[in-house]
Tab-separated table of C-alpha atoms in Angstrom:
chain	number	residue	atom	x	y	z
A	37	MET	CA	11.094	27.773	-48.006
A	38	CYS	CA	10.795	24.458	-49.833
A	39	ALA	CA	14.581	24.270	-50.172
A	40	ALA	CA	15.405	24.765	-46.506
A	41	GLY	CA	14.317	21.292	-45.469
A	42	ALA	CA	16.175	19.742	-48.398
A	43	PHE	CA	19.422	21.491	-47.440
A	44	ASP	CA	19.019	20.391	-43.834
A	45	GLN	CA	18.381	16.758	-44.750
A	46	GLY	CA	21.280	16.754	-47.191
A	47	ALA	CA	23.555	17.946	-44.405
A	48	GLY	CA	22.207	15.109	-42.244
A	49	PHE	CA	23.172	12.547	-44.870
A	50	CYS	CA	26.627	14.082	-45.060
A	51	ARG	CA	27.078	13.650	-41.327
A	52	ALA	CA	25.728	10.096	-41.492
A	53	GLY	CA	28.047	9.266	-44.365
A	54	LYS	CA	31.065	10.130	-42.210
A	55	GLY	CA	29.948	7.551	-39.634
A	56	ARG	CA	29.410	3.785	-39.802
A	57	ALA	CA	28.955	2.041	-43.146
A	58	GLY	CA	25.325	1.825	-44.129
A	59	GLU	CA	24.189	4.613	-41.813
A	60	ALA	CA	23.401	6.970	-44.705
A	61	TRP	CA	21.249	4.245	-46.279
A	62	GLN	CA	19.307	3.862	-43.024
A	63	HIS	CA	18.694	7.617	-42.805
A	64	GLY	CA	17.554	7.719	-46.437
A	65	LEU	CA	15.138	4.843	-45.919
A	66	VAL	CA	13.697	6.340	-42.728
A	67	PHE	CA	13.359	9.756	-44.403
A	68	THR	CA	11.464	8.070	-47.251
A	69	ALA	CA	9.204	6.343	-44.745
A	70	GLY	CA	8.418	9.718	-43.193
A	71	VAL	CA	7.529	11.172	-46.609
A	72	VAL	CA	5.383	8.192	-47.652
A	73	LEU	CA	3.481	7.997	-44.363
A	74	SER	CA	2.898	11.757	-44.450
A	75	PHE	CA	1.538	11.549	-48.003
A	76	TRP	CA	-0.746	8.734	-46.892
A	77	ALA	CA	-1.939	10.792	-43.928
A	78	LEU	CA	-2.670	13.862	-46.086
A	79	ALA	CA	-4.327	11.695	-48.721
A	80	GLY	CA	-6.411	9.981	-46.036
A	81	ILE	CA	-7.592	13.321	-44.663
A	82	LEU	CA	-8.482	14.597	-48.134
A	83	LEU	CA	-10.285	11.403	-49.136
A	84	ALA	CA	-12.174	11.201	-45.843
A	85	LEU	CA	-13.331	14.807	-46.094
A	86	ARG	CA	-14.195	14.310	-49.757
A	87	ALA	CA	-16.373	11.357	-48.763
A	88	GLY	CA	-18.093	13.657	-46.251
A	89	GLY	CA	-18.847	16.218	-48.939
A	90	GLN	CA	-16.061	18.686	-48.103
A	91	GLN	CA	-14.386	20.721	-50.848
A	92	LEU	CA	-10.620	20.644	-50.268
A	93	GLY	CA	-7.499	20.682	-52.392
A	94	TRP	CA	-3.744	20.142	-52.256
A	95	GLY	CA	-2.064	22.562	-49.877
A	96	PHE	CA	-5.269	22.816	-47.819
A	97	GLN	CA	-3.323	22.785	-44.533
A	98	LEU	CA	-1.989	26.288	-45.192
A	99	GLN	CA	-5.562	27.551	-45.543
A	100	GLU	CA	-5.961	26.977	-41.798
A	101	PRO	CA	-4.486	29.913	-39.797
A	102	ALA	CA	-3.977	27.770	-36.695
A	103	PHE	CA	-1.820	25.349	-38.664
A	104	VAL	CA	0.182	28.223	-40.180
A	105	ALA	CA	0.753	29.580	-36.652
A	106	PHE	CA	1.919	26.158	-35.445
A	107	LEU	CA	4.253	25.830	-38.430
A	108	VAL	CA	5.699	29.299	-37.714
A	109	ALA	CA	6.419	28.231	-34.128
A	110	VAL	CA	8.096	24.977	-35.223
A	111	LEU	CA	10.327	26.631	-37.824
A	112	PHE	CA	11.204	29.449	-35.410
A	113	VAL	CA	12.326	26.919	-32.771
A	114	PHE	CA	14.395	25.072	-35.395
A	115	GLY	CA	15.966	28.388	-36.371
A	116	LEU	CA	16.925	29.103	-32.763
A	117	VAL	CA	18.545	25.677	-32.548
A	118	LEU	CA	20.533	26.266	-35.750
A	119	PHE	CA	21.700	29.656	-34.444
A	120	GLY	CA	22.929	27.936	-31.274
A	121	VAL	CA	20.584	29.726	-28.863
A	122	PHE	CA	20.009	26.329	-27.274
A	123	GLU	CA	20.926	22.733	-28.080
A	124	VAL	CA	18.217	20.091	-28.040
A	125	GLY	CA	20.610	17.159	-28.110
A	126	LEU	CA	23.098	18.073	-25.366
A	127	THR	CA	21.621	15.704	-22.797
A	128	LEU	CA	21.952	12.822	-25.259
A	129	THR	CA	25.734	12.952	-24.976
A	130	THR	CA	25.492	10.866	-21.829
A	131	VAL	CA	23.464	8.148	-23.505
A	132	GLY	CA	24.929	5.150	-25.289
A	133	GLY	CA	25.657	5.032	-28.993
A	134	ALA	CA	22.586	2.934	-29.749
A	135	ALA	CA	20.294	5.540	-28.260
A	136	MET	CA	22.064	8.235	-30.248
A	137	ASN	CA	21.461	6.277	-33.445
A	138	ARG	CA	17.762	5.903	-32.676
A	139	SER	CA	17.566	9.641	-32.084
A	140	GLY	CA	19.239	10.321	-35.423
A	141	LEU	CA	16.882	8.026	-37.317
A	142	ALA	CA	13.922	9.607	-35.562
A	143	GLY	CA	15.220	12.987	-36.701
A	144	SER	CA	15.387	11.760	-40.314
A	145	PHE	CA	11.829	10.448	-40.080
A	146	PHE	CA	10.552	13.741	-38.660
A	147	THR	CA	12.409	15.674	-41.374
A	148	GLY	CA	10.566	13.601	-43.987
A	149	VAL	CA	7.266	14.433	-42.300
A	150	LEU	CA	8.066	18.140	-42.067
A	151	ALA	CA	9.330	18.276	-45.668
A	152	THR	CA	6.022	16.829	-46.875
A	153	VAL	CA	3.848	19.156	-44.825
A	154	VAL	CA	5.792	22.300	-45.740
A	155	ALA	CA	6.471	21.449	-49.383
A	156	THR	CA	2.987	20.405	-50.532
A	157	PRO	CA	2.014	23.923	-51.713
A	158	CYS	CA	5.262	24.069	-53.708
A	159	THR	CA	4.633	20.689	-55.382
A	160	ALA	CA	1.223	21.600	-56.813
A	161	PRO	CA	2.579	23.211	-60.025
A	162	PHE	CA	4.576	20.083	-60.855
A	163	MET	CA	2.066	17.388	-59.993
A	164	GLY	CA	-1.217	19.285	-60.039
A	165	SER	CA	-2.707	17.144	-62.808
A	166	ALA	CA	-1.736	13.904	-61.043
A	167	LEU	CA	-3.244	15.154	-57.781
A	168	GLY	CA	-6.440	16.173	-59.539
A	169	VAL	CA	-6.738	12.714	-61.079
A	170	ALA	CA	-5.927	11.038	-57.748
A	171	LEU	CA	-8.650	12.902	-55.860
A	172	ALA	CA	-11.192	11.874	-58.491
A	173	GLN	CA	-10.306	8.152	-58.330
A	174	PRO	CA	-11.454	5.353	-56.007
A	175	THR	CA	-9.597	5.216	-52.697
A	176	ALA	CA	-7.239	2.350	-53.636
A	177	VAL	CA	-6.161	3.999	-56.892
A	178	ALA	CA	-5.796	7.387	-55.191
A	179	LEU	CA	-3.529	5.927	-52.499
A	180	LEU	CA	-1.413	4.229	-55.177
A	181	ILE	CA	-0.946	7.573	-56.964
A	182	PHE	CA	-0.078	9.350	-53.719
A	183	THR	CA	2.466	6.621	-52.927
A	184	ALA	CA	4.120	7.083	-56.321
A	185	LEU	CA	4.252	10.852	-55.758
A	186	ALA	CA	5.812	10.352	-52.324
A	187	LEU	CA	8.472	8.016	-53.703
A	188	GLY	CA	9.227	10.529	-56.444
A	189	MET	CA	9.676	13.297	-53.882
A	190	SER	CA	12.057	11.227	-51.770
A	191	ALA	CA	13.916	9.661	-54.731
A	192	PRO	CA	16.924	12.043	-54.630
A	193	TYR	CA	17.582	11.126	-51.000
A	194	LEU	CA	17.159	7.417	-51.710
A	195	ILE	CA	19.663	7.636	-54.565
A	196	LEU	CA	22.150	9.407	-52.315
A	197	ALA	CA	21.595	6.837	-49.576
A	198	ALA	CA	21.987	3.904	-51.988
A	199	ALA	CA	25.248	5.334	-53.345
A	200	PRO	CA	27.052	6.717	-50.275
A	201	GLN	CA	30.284	6.841	-52.285
A	202	LEU	CA	28.919	10.070	-53.743
A	203	LEU	CA	29.478	11.611	-50.326
A	204	ARG	CA	33.212	11.523	-51.107
A	205	PHE	CA	32.631	14.700	-53.086
A	206	VAL	CA	31.348	16.453	-49.954
A	207	PRO	CA	33.924	18.639	-48.100
A	208	ARG	CA	35.451	17.166	-44.968
A	209	PRO	CA	33.895	18.039	-41.594
A	210	GLY	CA	35.244	21.177	-39.976
A	211	ALA	CA	34.412	24.641	-38.744
A	212	TRP	CA	32.550	25.324	-42.007
A	213	MET	CA	29.757	22.982	-40.835
A	214	GLU	CA	28.919	25.279	-37.909
A	215	SER	CA	28.798	28.277	-40.250
A	216	PHE	CA	26.677	26.285	-42.703
A	217	LYS	CA	24.294	25.283	-39.909
A	218	GLN	CA	23.852	28.894	-38.830
A	219	PHE	CA	23.304	29.967	-42.448
A	220	MET	CA	20.493	27.399	-42.658
A	221	GLY	CA	18.977	29.205	-39.683
A	222	PHE	CA	18.610	32.337	-41.817
A	223	LEU	CA	16.756	30.306	-44.473
A	224	LEU	CA	14.362	29.046	-41.803
A	225	MET	CA	13.822	32.568	-40.488
A	226	GLY	CA	13.090	33.662	-44.043
A	227	SER	CA	10.431	30.949	-44.152
A	228	VAL	CA	9.062	32.267	-40.858
A	229	VAL	CA	8.753	35.777	-42.326
A	230	TRP	CA	6.916	34.422	-45.378
A	231	LEU	CA	4.496	32.397	-43.233
A	232	LEU	CA	3.874	35.423	-41.002
A	233	TRP	CA	2.890	37.358	-44.117
A	234	VAL	CA	0.487	34.557	-45.094
A	235	LEU	CA	-0.927	34.518	-41.564
A	236	GLY	CA	-1.417	38.286	-41.641
A	237	LEU	CA	-3.451	37.963	-44.842
A	238	GLU	CA	-5.554	35.219	-43.290
A	239	VAL	CA	-6.336	36.725	-39.871
A	240	GLY	CA	-5.312	40.381	-40.114
A	241	VAL	CA	-2.985	42.559	-38.081
A	242	ASP	CA	-4.400	41.464	-34.710
A	243	GLY	CA	-3.580	37.819	-35.403
A	244	LEU	CA	-0.158	38.785	-36.707
A	245	ALA	CA	0.603	40.822	-33.563
A	246	LEU	CA	-0.482	37.864	-31.416
A	247	MET	CA	1.842	35.580	-33.366
A	248	LEU	CA	4.786	37.955	-32.972
A	249	GLY	CA	4.190	38.103	-29.210
A	250	MET	CA	4.091	34.321	-29.188
A	251	LEU	CA	7.490	34.210	-30.941
A	252	VAL	CA	8.952	36.569	-28.320
A	253	LEU	CA	7.897	34.130	-25.598
A	254	ILE	CA	9.254	31.171	-27.561
A	255	GLY	CA	12.555	33.042	-27.919
A	256	LEU	CA	12.557	33.662	-24.153
A	257	GLY	CA	12.050	29.962	-23.510
A	258	GLY	CA	14.885	29.070	-25.880
A	259	TRP	CA	17.188	31.590	-24.199
A	260	ILE	CA	16.440	30.147	-20.743
A	261	TRP	CA	17.152	26.658	-22.059
A	262	GLY	CA	20.470	27.704	-23.589
A	263	ARG	CA	21.546	29.920	-20.660
A	264	TRP	CA	20.903	27.511	-17.797
A	265	GLY	CA	20.335	24.134	-19.496
A	266	SER	CA	23.895	23.509	-20.665
A	267	LEU	CA	26.107	20.719	-19.301
A	268	THR	CA	28.174	23.262	-17.393
A	269	ARG	CA	25.247	23.671	-14.968
A	270	THR	CA	24.331	21.301	-12.171
A	271	PRO	CA	21.717	18.622	-12.955
A	272	ALA	CA	19.155	20.382	-10.744
A	273	VAL	CA	19.616	23.718	-12.537
A	274	ARG	CA	19.404	22.009	-15.920
A	275	ARG	CA	16.163	20.252	-15.034
A	276	ILE	CA	14.552	23.455	-13.749
A	277	ALA	CA	15.727	25.421	-16.786
A	278	MET	CA	14.459	22.849	-19.267
A	279	ALA	CA	11.127	22.462	-17.487
A	280	THR	CA	10.665	26.242	-17.401
A	281	ALA	CA	11.675	26.613	-21.052
A	282	LEU	CA	9.330	23.844	-22.193
A	283	LEU	CA	6.478	25.336	-20.182
A	284	ILE	CA	6.987	28.738	-21.830
A	285	ILE	CA	7.522	27.375	-25.369
A	286	VAL	CA	4.711	24.811	-25.346
A	287	GLY	CA	2.336	26.962	-23.307
A	288	SER	CA	2.714	30.048	-25.505
A	289	THR	CA	2.403	27.952	-28.665
A	290	VAL	CA	-0.791	26.217	-27.514
A	291	PHE	CA	-2.328	29.499	-26.332
A	292	GLY	CA	-1.381	31.330	-29.535
A	293	VAL	CA	-2.602	28.602	-31.876
A	294	ARG	CA	-5.911	28.228	-30.028
A	295	THR	CA	-6.492	31.989	-30.010
A	296	ILE	CA	-5.618	32.410	-33.693
A	297	HIS	CA	-7.955	29.533	-34.545
A	298	GLN	CA	-10.819	31.548	-33.062
A	299	LEU	CA	-10.050	34.745	-34.998
A	300	PRO	CA	-12.265	35.609	-37.995
A	301	SER	CA	-10.845	35.288	-41.474
A	302	ALA	CA	-9.427	38.467	-42.959
A	303	ALA	CA	-8.294	37.266	-46.382
A	304	SER	CA	-11.698	37.180	-48.047
A	305	ALA	CA	-12.633	40.556	-46.630
A	306	ALA	CA	-9.346	42.059	-47.800
A	307	THR	CA	-9.071	40.680	-51.311
A	308	GLY	CA	-11.979	38.437	-52.162
A	309	SER	CA	-14.866	40.898	-52.276
A	310	ARG	CA	-13.500	43.964	-54.057
A	311	GLU	CA	-11.495	44.990	-57.078
A	312	THR	CA	-7.736	45.143	-56.536
A	313	LYS	CA	-4.762	46.417	-58.514
A	314	SER	CA	-1.418	44.642	-58.685
A	315	GLY	CA	1.492	45.310	-61.020
A	316	GLY	CA	-0.594	47.763	-63.026
A	317	ILE	CA	-3.363	45.202	-63.649
A	318	ARG	CA	-6.904	45.628	-62.322
A	319	TRP	CA	-8.305	42.387	-60.930
A	320	GLU	CA	-11.949	41.586	-60.312
A	321	PRO	CA	-12.858	39.125	-57.530
A	322	PHE	CA	-13.792	35.661	-58.721
A	323	SER	CA	-17.243	34.186	-58.773
A	324	PRO	CA	-18.628	31.680	-61.292
A	325	ALA	CA	-21.641	33.939	-61.803
A	326	ARG	CA	-19.442	36.920	-62.697
A	327	VAL	CA	-17.389	34.861	-65.156
A	328	GLU	CA	-20.566	33.633	-66.850
A	329	GLU	CA	-21.928	37.177	-66.990
A	330	LEU	CA	-18.761	38.424	-68.710
A	331	ARG	CA	-18.804	35.520	-71.146
A	332	ARG	CA	-22.438	36.186	-72.085
A	333	ALA	CA	-21.433	39.787	-72.773
A	334	GLY	CA	-18.840	38.466	-75.251
A	335	LYS	CA	-15.814	39.705	-73.294
A	336	PRO	CA	-12.504	37.828	-73.093
A	337	VAL	CA	-11.746	36.751	-69.502
A	338	PHE	CA	-8.527	35.585	-67.859
A	339	VAL	CA	-8.849	33.858	-64.465
A	340	ASP	CA	-5.840	33.486	-62.167
A	341	PHE	CA	-6.384	30.852	-59.473
A	342	THR	CA	-3.788	31.745	-56.846
A	343	ALA	CA	-3.017	31.899	-53.114
A	344	ALA	CA	-0.743	33.980	-50.910
A	345	TRP	CA	1.086	30.875	-49.710
A	346	CYS	CA	1.746	29.626	-53.268
A	347	LEU	CA	5.276	30.769	-54.140
A	348	SER	CA	4.948	29.454	-57.694
A	349	CYS	CA	1.855	31.614	-58.155
A	350	LYS	CA	3.688	34.723	-56.960
A	351	ALA	CA	6.667	33.992	-59.197
A	352	ASN	CA	4.401	33.576	-62.234
A	353	GLU	CA	2.652	36.844	-61.453
A	354	LYS	CA	5.908	38.814	-61.312
A	355	VAL	CA	7.696	37.092	-64.192
A	356	ALA	CA	4.839	36.607	-66.660
A	357	LEU	CA	1.622	38.476	-65.857
A	358	GLU	CA	2.896	41.810	-64.562
A	359	THR	CA	5.198	42.581	-67.495
A	360	GLU	CA	4.748	45.682	-69.627
A	361	ALA	CA	4.024	43.748	-72.830
A	362	VAL	CA	1.312	41.667	-71.177
A	363	ARG	CA	-0.268	44.736	-69.527
A	364	GLN	CA	-0.440	46.537	-72.864
A	365	GLU	CA	-2.023	43.527	-74.559
A	366	ILE	CA	-4.626	43.269	-71.791
A	367	GLU	CA	-5.579	46.920	-72.228
A	368	ARG	CA	-5.583	46.756	-76.030
A	369	ARG	CA	-7.875	43.731	-76.165
A	370	GLY	CA	-10.071	44.719	-73.227
A	371	ILE	CA	-9.451	41.465	-71.388
A	372	VAL	CA	-11.157	41.254	-68.003
A	373	MET	CA	-8.700	39.946	-65.407
A	374	VAL	CA	-10.258	37.903	-62.603
A	375	LYS	CA	-8.401	36.694	-59.510
A	376	ALA	CA	-9.591	33.595	-57.643
A	377	ASP	CA	-7.855	33.990	-54.257
A	378	TRP	CA	-7.601	30.578	-52.562
A	379	THR	CA	-5.497	31.776	-49.605
A	380	ASN	CA	-8.344	30.835	-47.296
A	381	ARG	CA	-10.683	27.964	-47.889
A	382	ASP	CA	-13.246	28.749	-50.596
A	383	GLU	CA	-15.594	26.000	-51.749
A	384	GLU	CA	-16.529	27.761	-54.989
A	385	ILE	CA	-12.897	28.029	-56.036
A	386	THR	CA	-12.178	24.429	-54.988
A	387	ARG	CA	-15.169	23.225	-56.962
A	388	THR	CA	-14.039	25.171	-60.032
A	389	LEU	CA	-10.517	23.761	-59.735
A	390	ALA	CA	-12.001	20.257	-59.649
A	391	GLU	CA	-13.996	20.989	-62.810
A	392	PHE	CA	-10.688	21.569	-64.583
A	393	GLY	CA	-9.189	18.402	-63.090
A	394	ARG	CA	-6.978	20.239	-60.601
A	395	SER	CA	-6.648	19.965	-56.842
A	396	GLY	CA	-4.452	23.005	-56.205
A	397	VAL	CA	-3.059	26.259	-57.495
A	398	PRO	CA	-1.739	27.756	-59.695
A	399	LEU	CA	-4.302	27.394	-62.471
A	400	TYR	CA	-4.688	29.828	-65.365
A	401	VAL	CA	-7.786	29.778	-67.573
A	402	PHE	CA	-8.423	32.045	-70.555
A	403	TYR	CA	-11.987	32.402	-71.836
A	404	PRO	CA	-11.861	33.787	-75.391
A	405	ALA	CA	-14.398	36.343	-76.579
A	406	ASN	CA	-17.832	35.378	-77.910
A	407	GLY	CA	-18.298	32.381	-75.622
A	408	ARG	CA	-15.710	30.059	-77.147
A	409	GLU	CA	-14.262	27.161	-75.165
A	410	PRO	CA	-11.807	28.099	-72.391
A	411	LYS	CA	-8.105	27.354	-72.693
A	412	VAL	CA	-6.165	26.000	-69.709
A	413	LEU	CA	-2.567	27.210	-69.549
A	414	PRO	CA	0.363	25.297	-68.003
A	415	GLU	CA	1.195	25.782	-64.313
A	416	VAL	CA	4.462	27.503	-65.242
A	417	ILE	CA	3.832	30.426	-67.593
A	418	THR	CA	5.948	32.940	-69.498
A	419	PRO	CA	5.157	36.346	-71.042
A	420	GLY	CA	5.458	34.803	-74.520
A	421	LEU	CA	2.934	32.086	-73.691
A	422	ILE	CA	0.464	34.635	-72.300
A	423	LEU	CA	0.793	36.897	-75.338
A	424	GLU	CA	0.426	33.959	-77.732
A	425	THR	CA	-2.731	32.843	-75.925
A	426	PHE	CA	-4.245	36.309	-76.071
A	427	ARG	CA	-3.376	36.792	-79.743
A	428	GLU	CA	-5.046	33.501	-80.708
A	429	ASP	CA	-8.312	35.205	-79.758
A	430	SER	CA	-8.447	37.275	-82.955
């Protein structure tokens, strides 16, 4: 999911590079502005809520089902556009070149905003420590750190924009670009499927069914737009088609998001209050009291701070934790495995993350036997690292 926006923006730079000199640089600068302003906005929200006593962390927006539903709708509409179901920019063909340029720059800015909003859960493993430090600093210092992170995220696009001669290595425009655009649509639809899974964990099957019905209506609106909103139709037909399509798309999205916002949370009831089994490992639900109880009993404890929307967490689980060697070592040493599920907002988990200087997941903490000091593992783990950590407790 994190790569889809990058591919799309890279294609945008390629198109810009084939146009007037300096246009790629303008798109890169505007994209960077979108990223920086979005980081400032997210940082401002976090800092304001922190000042009000709220417990939040990086990636908090995906803990809100209504936001996930809105993001699903946006990506689904983008996917329809990439598949050619309807074209948003057809009416702009009658507008002058200057207006077209403004539209293109606005698109680059919005792509920077969307890349920031969608990619923040994916960035936590790579800048989790910096984010944890930032959220613990005074406002001015925190904003400076967030600005540096934003510039780092947009740096590849700035480099490409500053050196447009690199675009000479990009294939010439042709029919392949249409195929490439449609292929990007499949990546977006893959992101939609992933977000629907996250939404299902957060609000249950009823919320998921509501979201799927909402997507059917959005698809209907897109079909109406593409069928009767093309330039081959009369202006009156186009206006009616576009107005009808917008009414269906916007209306169904607003209704769906508002309804999902009112649904009760299902994630904590499904995974946060009972023992689960995944990949052959039995996981206890997290609570600070339970961890302390196990430590007083002299048992080794491994705590996995994770979330359904954290792709890095899921990759670590499959590649490192759920391997046969690690499972055997867990059983042999009697290690108690505890899962702190942060899919939905949980103040206890957020508070514990902050105690370890982190603002997001993944976080892996091993408490050795007999009450010794806990060991914090890196955000990216391997089976060898896990086994080495366990064997140090001898």
